[in-house]
Coordinates of N, CA and C in Angstrom, one line a residue:
M7 N 201.1 126.7 -30.9 CA 200.2 126.9 -32.0 C 201.0 126.9 -33.3
N8 N 200.5 126.3 -34.3 CA 201.1 126.3 -35.6 C 200.5 127.4 -36.5
H9 N 201.4 128.1 -37.2 CA 200.9 129.2 -38.1 C 201.6 128.9 -39.4
V10 N 200.8 128.9 -40.5 CA 201.4 128.9 -41.8 C 201.0 130.2 -42.5
I11 N 202.1 130.9 -43.0 CA 201.9 132.2 -43.6 C 202.1 132.1 -45.0
A12 N 201.2 132.6 -45.8 CA 201.3 132.5 -47.3 C 202.5 133.4 -47.7
P13 N 203.3 133.0 -48.7 CA 204.4 133.8 -49.1 C 203.9 135.1 -49.8
R14 N 204.6 136.2 -49.6 CA 204.3 137.5 -50.2 C 205.5 137.8 -51.1
A15 N 205.2 138.3 -52.3 CA 206.3 138.7 -53.2 C 207.2 139.8 -52.6
E16 N 208.5 139.6 -52.7 CA 209.5 140.5 -52.2 C 209.3 140.9 -50.7
S17 N 209.0 140.0 -49.9 CA 208.7 140.2 -48.5 C 209.7 139.4 -47.7
E18 N 210.1 140.0 -46.5 CA 211.0 139.2 -45.6 C 210.2 138.4 -44.6
E19 N 208.9 138.4 -44.8 CA 208.0 137.6 -43.8 C 208.3 136.1 -44.0
P20 N 208.3 135.4 -43.0 CA 208.6 133.9 -43.1 C 207.4 133.3 -43.9
V21 N 207.8 132.2 -44.6 CA 206.8 131.4 -45.3 C 206.2 130.5 -44.3
Y22 N 206.9 130.0 -43.4 CA 206.4 129.1 -42.4 C 206.8 129.5 -41.0
R23 N 205.9 129.5 -40.1 CA 206.2 129.8 -38.7 C 205.5 128.8 -37.8
A24 N 206.2 128.2 -36.9 CA 205.7 127.3 -35.9 C 206.0 127.8 -34.5
D25 N 205.1 127.8 -33.6 CA 205.3 128.4 -32.3 C 204.6 127.4 -31.3
F26 N 205.5 126.5 -30.7 CA 204.9 125.6 -29.7 C 206.1 124.9 -28.9
A27 N 205.7 124.2 -27.9 CA 206.7 123.5 -27.1 C 207.1 122.2 -27.9
M28 N 208.4 122.1 -27.9 CA 209.0 121.0 -28.7 C 209.0 119.7 -27.8
G29 N 208.8 118.6 -28.5 CA 208.9 117.3 -27.9 C 209.8 116.4 -28.6
E30 N 209.8 115.1 -28.2 CA 210.7 114.1 -28.8 C 210.6 114.0 -30.3
H31 N 209.4 114.2 -30.9 CA 209.2 113.9 -32.3 C 209.0 115.2 -33.1
S32 N 209.2 116.4 -32.5 CA 209.0 117.6 -33.2 C 210.0 117.8 -34.3
A33 N 211.2 117.4 -34.1 CA 212.2 117.6 -35.2 C 211.8 116.8 -36.5
R34 N 211.2 115.6 -36.3 CA 210.8 114.8 -37.4 C 209.7 115.6 -38.2
H35 N 208.7 116.1 -37.5 CA 207.6 116.8 -38.2 C 208.2 118.1 -38.9
L36 N 209.0 118.8 -38.2 CA 209.6 120.0 -38.8 C 210.5 119.7 -40.0
R37 N 211.2 118.6 -40.0 CA 212.0 118.2 -41.2 C 211.1 117.9 -42.4
R38 N 210.0 117.3 -42.1 CA 209.0 117.0 -43.2 C 208.5 118.3 -43.8
I39 N 208.1 119.2 -43.0 CA 207.6 120.5 -43.5 C 208.7 121.2 -44.2
L40 N 209.9 121.3 -43.7 CA 211.0 121.9 -44.4 C 211.3 121.3 -45.8
R41 N 211.3 120.0 -45.8 CA 211.5 119.3 -47.1 C 210.4 119.6 -48.1
L42 N 209.2 119.7 -47.7 CA 208.1 120.0 -48.6 C 208.3 121.4 -49.2
Y43 N 208.7 122.4 -48.4 CA 209.0 123.7 -48.9 C 210.2 123.7 -49.8
L44 N 211.2 123.1 -49.4 CA 212.4 123.0 -50.3 C 212.1 122.4 -51.6
N45 N 211.4 121.3 -51.6 CA 211.1 120.6 -52.9 C 210.2 121.6 -53.8
G46 N 209.3 122.2 -53.1 CA 208.4 123.1 -53.9 C 209.1 124.3 -54.4
W47 N 210.2 124.8 -53.8 CA 211.0 125.9 -54.3 C 212.1 125.5 -55.2
G48 N 212.2 124.1 -55.5 CA 213.3 123.7 -56.4 C 214.7 123.7 -55.6
L49 N 214.7 123.5 -54.3 CA 215.9 123.5 -53.5 C 216.1 122.2 -52.9
A50 N 215.7 121.1 -53.5 CA 215.9 119.8 -53.0 C 217.4 119.4 -52.7
A51 N 218.3 120.1 -53.4 CA 219.7 119.8 -53.3 C 220.2 120.2 -51.9
V52 N 219.6 121.1 -51.2 CA 220.0 121.5 -49.9 C 219.2 120.9 -48.8
A53 N 218.3 120.0 -49.1 CA 217.3 119.5 -48.1 C 218.1 118.7 -47.0
D54 N 219.0 117.8 -47.4 CA 219.6 117.0 -46.4 C 220.4 117.8 -45.4
A55 N 221.2 118.8 -45.9 CA 221.9 119.7 -45.0 C 221.0 120.5 -44.1
A56 N 220.0 121.0 -44.7 CA 219.0 121.9 -43.9 C 218.3 121.1 -42.9
E57 N 217.9 119.9 -43.2 CA 217.2 119.0 -42.3 C 218.1 118.6 -41.1
L58 N 219.4 118.3 -41.4 CA 220.3 118.0 -40.3 C 220.5 119.2 -39.4
A59 N 220.7 120.3 -40.0 CA 220.9 121.5 -39.1 C 219.7 121.9 -38.3
L60 N 218.5 121.8 -38.9 CA 217.3 122.0 -38.2 C 217.1 121.0 -37.0
T61 N 217.4 119.8 -37.3 CA 217.3 118.7 -36.2 C 218.2 119.1 -35.0
E62 N 219.4 119.6 -35.3 CA 220.3 119.9 -34.2 C 219.8 121.1 -33.4
L63 N 219.3 122.1 -34.1 CA 218.8 123.3 -33.4 C 217.6 122.9 -32.5
I64 N 216.7 122.1 -33.0 CA 215.5 121.6 -32.2 C 216.0 120.8 -31.1
A65 N 217.0 119.9 -31.3 CA 217.5 119.1 -30.2 C 218.1 120.0 -29.1
N66 N 218.7 121.1 -29.4 CA 219.2 122.0 -28.4 C 218.0 122.6 -27.6
V67 N 216.9 122.9 -28.3 CA 215.8 123.5 -27.5 C 215.3 122.4 -26.6
V68 N 215.1 121.2 -27.0 CA 214.6 120.1 -26.2 C 215.5 119.9 -25.0
R69 N 216.8 119.9 -25.2 CA 217.7 119.6 -24.1 C 218.0 120.8 -23.2
H70 N 218.0 122.0 -23.7 CA 218.5 123.2 -22.9 C 217.5 124.3 -22.6
V71 N 216.4 124.3 -23.2 CA 215.4 125.5 -23.0 C 214.4 125.1 -22.0
P72 N 214.2 125.7 -20.9 CA 213.2 125.4 -20.0 C 211.8 125.6 -20.6
G73 N 211.0 124.5 -20.5 CA 209.7 124.6 -21.1 C 209.7 124.1 -22.6
R74 N 210.8 124.0 -23.2 CA 211.0 123.6 -24.6 C 210.2 124.4 -25.6
R75 N 209.8 125.6 -25.2 CA 209.0 126.4 -26.2 C 210.0 127.2 -27.1
C76 N 209.6 127.2 -28.4 CA 210.4 128.0 -29.3 C 209.5 128.4 -30.5
Q77 N 210.0 129.2 -31.4 CA 209.4 129.6 -32.6 C 210.4 129.1 -33.7
T78 N 209.8 128.5 -34.8 CA 210.6 128.1 -35.9 C 210.2 128.9 -37.1
F79 N 211.1 129.5 -37.9 CA 210.8 130.2 -39.1 C 211.5 129.6 -40.3
I80 N 210.9 129.5 -41.4 CA 211.5 129.1 -42.6 C 211.4 130.2 -43.7
F81 N 212.5 130.7 -44.2 CA 212.5 131.7 -45.2 C 213.1 131.2 -46.5
R82 N 212.6 131.6 -47.6 CA 213.3 131.4 -48.9 C 214.1 132.7 -49.1
L83 N 215.4 132.5 -49.3 CA 216.3 133.6 -49.5 C 215.9 134.4 -50.8
P84 N 216.3 135.7 -50.8 CA 216.0 136.5 -52.0 C 216.6 135.8 -53.3
D85 N 215.9 136.0 -54.4 CA 216.3 135.3 -55.6 C 216.2 133.8 -55.6
G86 N 215.7 133.3 -54.5 CA 215.5 131.8 -54.5 C 216.7 131.0 -54.4
D87 N 217.8 131.6 -54.0 CA 219.1 130.8 -54.0 C 219.4 130.0 -52.8
G88 N 218.4 129.9 -51.9 CA 218.7 129.1 -50.7 C 217.6 129.3 -49.7
V89 N 217.8 128.8 -48.5 CA 216.9 128.8 -47.4 C 217.5 129.3 -46.1
R90 N 216.8 130.0 -45.3 CA 217.2 130.4 -44.0 C 216.2 129.9 -43.0
V91 N 216.7 129.2 -42.0 CA 215.9 128.7 -40.9 C 216.3 129.3 -39.6
E92 N 215.3 129.8 -38.8 CA 215.6 130.4 -37.5 C 214.8 129.7 -36.5
V93 N 215.4 129.5 -35.3 CA 214.8 128.9 -34.2 C 215.0 129.9 -33.0
A94 N 213.9 130.5 -32.5 CA 214.0 131.5 -31.5 C 213.4 131.0 -30.2
D95 N 214.0 131.3 -29.1 CA 213.5 130.9 -27.8 C 213.7 131.9 -26.8
G96 N 213.1 131.8 -25.6 CA 213.1 132.8 -24.6 C 214.2 132.5 -23.5
C97 N 215.1 131.6 -23.8 CA 216.2 131.3 -22.9 C 217.4 132.2 -23.2
P98 N 217.9 132.9 -22.2 CA 219.0 133.9 -22.5 C 220.4 133.2 -22.7
T99 N 220.5 131.9 -22.4 CA 221.8 131.2 -22.5 C 222.1 131.0 -24.0
V100 N 223.3 131.5 -24.4 CA 223.7 131.4 -25.7 C 224.4 130.1 -26.0
P101 N 224.0 129.4 -27.0 CA 224.7 128.1 -27.2 C 226.2 128.4 -27.7
R102 N 227.0 127.4 -27.4 CA 228.4 127.5 -27.8 C 228.8 126.3 -28.5
V103 N 229.8 126.4 -29.4 CA 230.3 125.2 -30.1 C 231.2 124.5 -29.1
A104 N 231.0 123.3 -28.9 CA 231.8 122.5 -28.0 C 232.2 121.2 -28.7
E105 N 233.5 120.9 -28.7 CA 233.9 119.7 -29.3 C 233.7 118.6 -28.2
G106 N 232.9 117.7 -28.4 CA 232.6 116.6 -27.4 C 233.8 115.7 -27.4
G107 N 233.9 115.0 -26.2 CA 234.9 113.9 -26.1 C 234.6 112.8 -27.1
L108 N 235.6 111.9 -27.3 CA 235.4 110.8 -28.2 C 234.2 109.9 -27.9
L109 N 234.0 109.7 -26.7 CA 232.9 108.8 -26.3 C 231.6 109.5 -25.8
D110 N 231.6 110.8 -25.8 CA 230.4 111.6 -25.4 C 229.3 111.4 -26.4
E111 N 228.1 111.3 -25.8 CA 226.9 111.1 -26.6 C 226.4 112.4 -27.2
G112 N 226.8 113.5 -26.7 CA 226.3 114.8 -27.2 C 227.4 115.8 -27.3
G113 N 226.9 117.0 -27.5 CA 227.9 118.1 -27.5 C 228.5 118.5 -28.8
R114 N 228.0 117.9 -29.9 CA 228.5 118.2 -31.2 C 227.5 118.9 -32.2
G115 N 226.4 119.3 -31.7 CA 225.3 119.8 -32.5 C 225.7 121.0 -33.3
L116 N 226.3 122.0 -32.7 CA 226.7 123.2 -33.5 C 227.9 122.9 -34.4
V117 N 228.7 121.9 -34.0 CA 229.8 121.5 -34.9 C 229.2 121.0 -36.2
L118 N 228.1 120.2 -36.1 CA 227.4 119.7 -37.3 C 226.8 120.8 -38.1
V119 N 226.1 121.7 -37.4 CA 225.5 122.8 -38.1 C 226.6 123.6 -38.9
D120 N 227.7 123.8 -38.2 CA 228.8 124.6 -38.9 C 229.3 123.8 -40.1
A121 N 229.3 122.5 -40.0 CA 229.8 121.6 -41.1 C 228.8 121.6 -42.3
V122 N 227.5 121.6 -42.1 CA 226.6 121.4 -43.2 C 225.9 122.7 -43.7
A123 N 226.0 123.8 -42.9 CA 225.3 125.0 -43.3 C 226.4 126.0 -44.0
D124 N 225.9 126.8 -44.9 CA 226.8 127.8 -45.5 C 227.1 128.9 -44.6
K125 N 226.1 129.3 -43.8 CA 226.3 130.4 -42.8 C 225.4 130.0 -41.6
W126 N 225.8 130.4 -40.4 CA 224.9 130.3 -39.2 C 225.4 131.3 -38.2
G127 N 224.5 131.5 -37.2 CA 224.9 132.4 -36.1 C 223.8 132.4 -35.0
V128 N 224.1 133.3 -34.1 CA 223.2 133.5 -32.9 C 223.0 135.0 -32.8
E129 N 221.7 135.4 -32.6 CA 221.4 136.8 -32.4 C 220.7 136.8 -31.0
V130 N 221.2 137.6 -30.1 CA 220.7 137.7 -28.8 C 219.6 138.8 -28.8
R131 N 218.5 138.6 -28.2 CA 217.5 139.7 -28.2 C 218.0 140.9 -27.4
R132 N 217.6 142.0 -27.8 CA 218.1 143.3 -27.2 C 217.7 143.3 -25.7
D133 N 216.6 142.8 -25.3 CA 216.1 142.8 -23.9 C 216.8 141.7 -23.1
G134 N 217.6 140.9 -23.7 CA 218.2 139.8 -23.0 C 217.3 138.6 -22.7
G135 N 216.1 138.7 -23.2 CA 215.1 137.6 -22.9 C 215.1 136.5 -23.9
G136 N 216.2 136.1 -24.5 CA 216.2 135.0 -25.4 C 217.2 135.2 -26.6
K137 N 217.1 134.4 -27.5 CA 218.0 134.4 -28.7 C 217.3 133.7 -29.9
T138 N 217.9 134.0 -31.0 CA 217.6 133.3 -32.3 C 218.8 132.6 -32.8
V139 N 218.8 131.3 -33.0 CA 219.8 130.6 -33.7 C 219.4 130.4 -35.1
W140 N 220.2 130.7 -36.1 CA 219.8 130.6 -37.5 C 220.9 129.9 -38.3
F141 N 220.5 129.5 -39.5 CA 221.4 129.0 -40.5 C 220.9 129.2 -41.9
E142 N 221.8 129.2 -42.8 CA 221.4 129.3 -44.2 C 222.1 128.2 -45.0
C143 N 221.4 127.6 -45.9 CA 221.9 126.7 -46.9 C 221.7 127.2 -48.2
L144 N 222.7 127.4 -49.0 CA 222.6 128.0 -50.3 C 222.7 126.9 -51.4
A145 N 221.9 127.1 -52.4 CA 221.9 126.2 -53.6 C 223.2 126.5 -54.4
A146 N 223.7 125.5 -55.0 CA 224.9 125.7 -55.9 C 224.5 126.6 -57.0
A147 N 225.4 127.5 -57.4 CA 225.2 128.4 -58.5 C 225.0 127.5 -59.8
P148 N 224.2 128.0 -60.7 CA 224.0 127.2 -61.9 C 225.3 127.0 -62.6
G149 N 225.6 125.8 -63.0 CA 226.8 125.5 -63.7 C 228.0 125.3 -62.8
A150 N 227.8 125.4 -61.5 CA 228.9 125.1 -60.5 C 229.3 123.7 -60.7
G151 N 230.5 123.5 -60.8 CA 231.1 122.2 -60.9 C 231.0 121.6 -62.3
A152 N 230.4 122.4 -63.3 CA 230.3 121.9 -64.6 C 231.7 121.8 -65.2
G153 N 231.9 120.7 -65.9 CA 233.2 120.5 -66.6 C 234.1 119.7 -65.7
S154 N 233.8 119.5 -64.4 CA 234.7 118.7 -63.6 C 234.2 117.2 -63.8
V155 N 235.1 116.3 -63.9 CA 234.8 114.9 -64.1 C 235.2 114.2 -62.9
T156 N 234.3 113.4 -62.4 CA 234.6 112.5 -61.3 C 234.9 111.1 -61.8
P157 N 236.2 110.7 -61.6 CA 236.5 109.4 -62.2 C 235.7 108.2 -61.6
T158 N 235.4 107.3 -62.4 CA 234.7 106.1 -61.9 C 235.7 105.1 -61.4
V159 N 235.4 104.6 -60.2 CA 236.3 103.6 -59.6 C 235.6 102.3 -59.7
R160 N 236.2 101.4 -60.3 CA 235.6 100.0 -60.5 C 236.3 99.1 -59.5
P161 N 235.6 98.1 -59.0 CA 236.3 97.2 -58.1 C 237.2 96.3 -58.9
A162 N 238.3 95.9 -58.3 CA 239.2 95.0 -58.9 C 238.5 93.6 -59.2
P163 N 238.9 93.0 -60.3 CA 238.2 91.7 -60.6 C 238.7 90.7 -59.5
R164 N 237.8 89.8 -59.2 CA 238.1 88.7 -58.2 C 238.9 87.6 -58.9
P165 N 239.8 87.0 -58.2 CA 240.6 86.0 -58.8 C 239.8 84.7 -59.1

């Protein structure tokens, strides 16, 4: 079942909550929803990183969680400086970062999450009946990088 929750001022309640079994196309739909919220909040700069991290967490649910059921939460961080996304499921197996072999088709999901998110982690439910995997993507501070100049590289002329 899909639930959309209206934002409340100064509340830690999620702005978006989805609760359903994930399928092959679920990540695509959730990426669209995430991007809509990020654009609306003025956080388009973190959209690519947040979408990639969300895709990896949903892929883990599809591959490793029996029944593929999970809950997805999207929070705007206090002061509007970023986004927190949580994916909770009822599987007690905690994901681990694994460096895949050079020719392996999988096994690098959490490595990617670590590379694109500012923070991430796993919280095990107290009753041992599942976990929540989360990440945060923070917007650059106003003026960050101001004054730095990136040199323009022009191709060499052809003879």
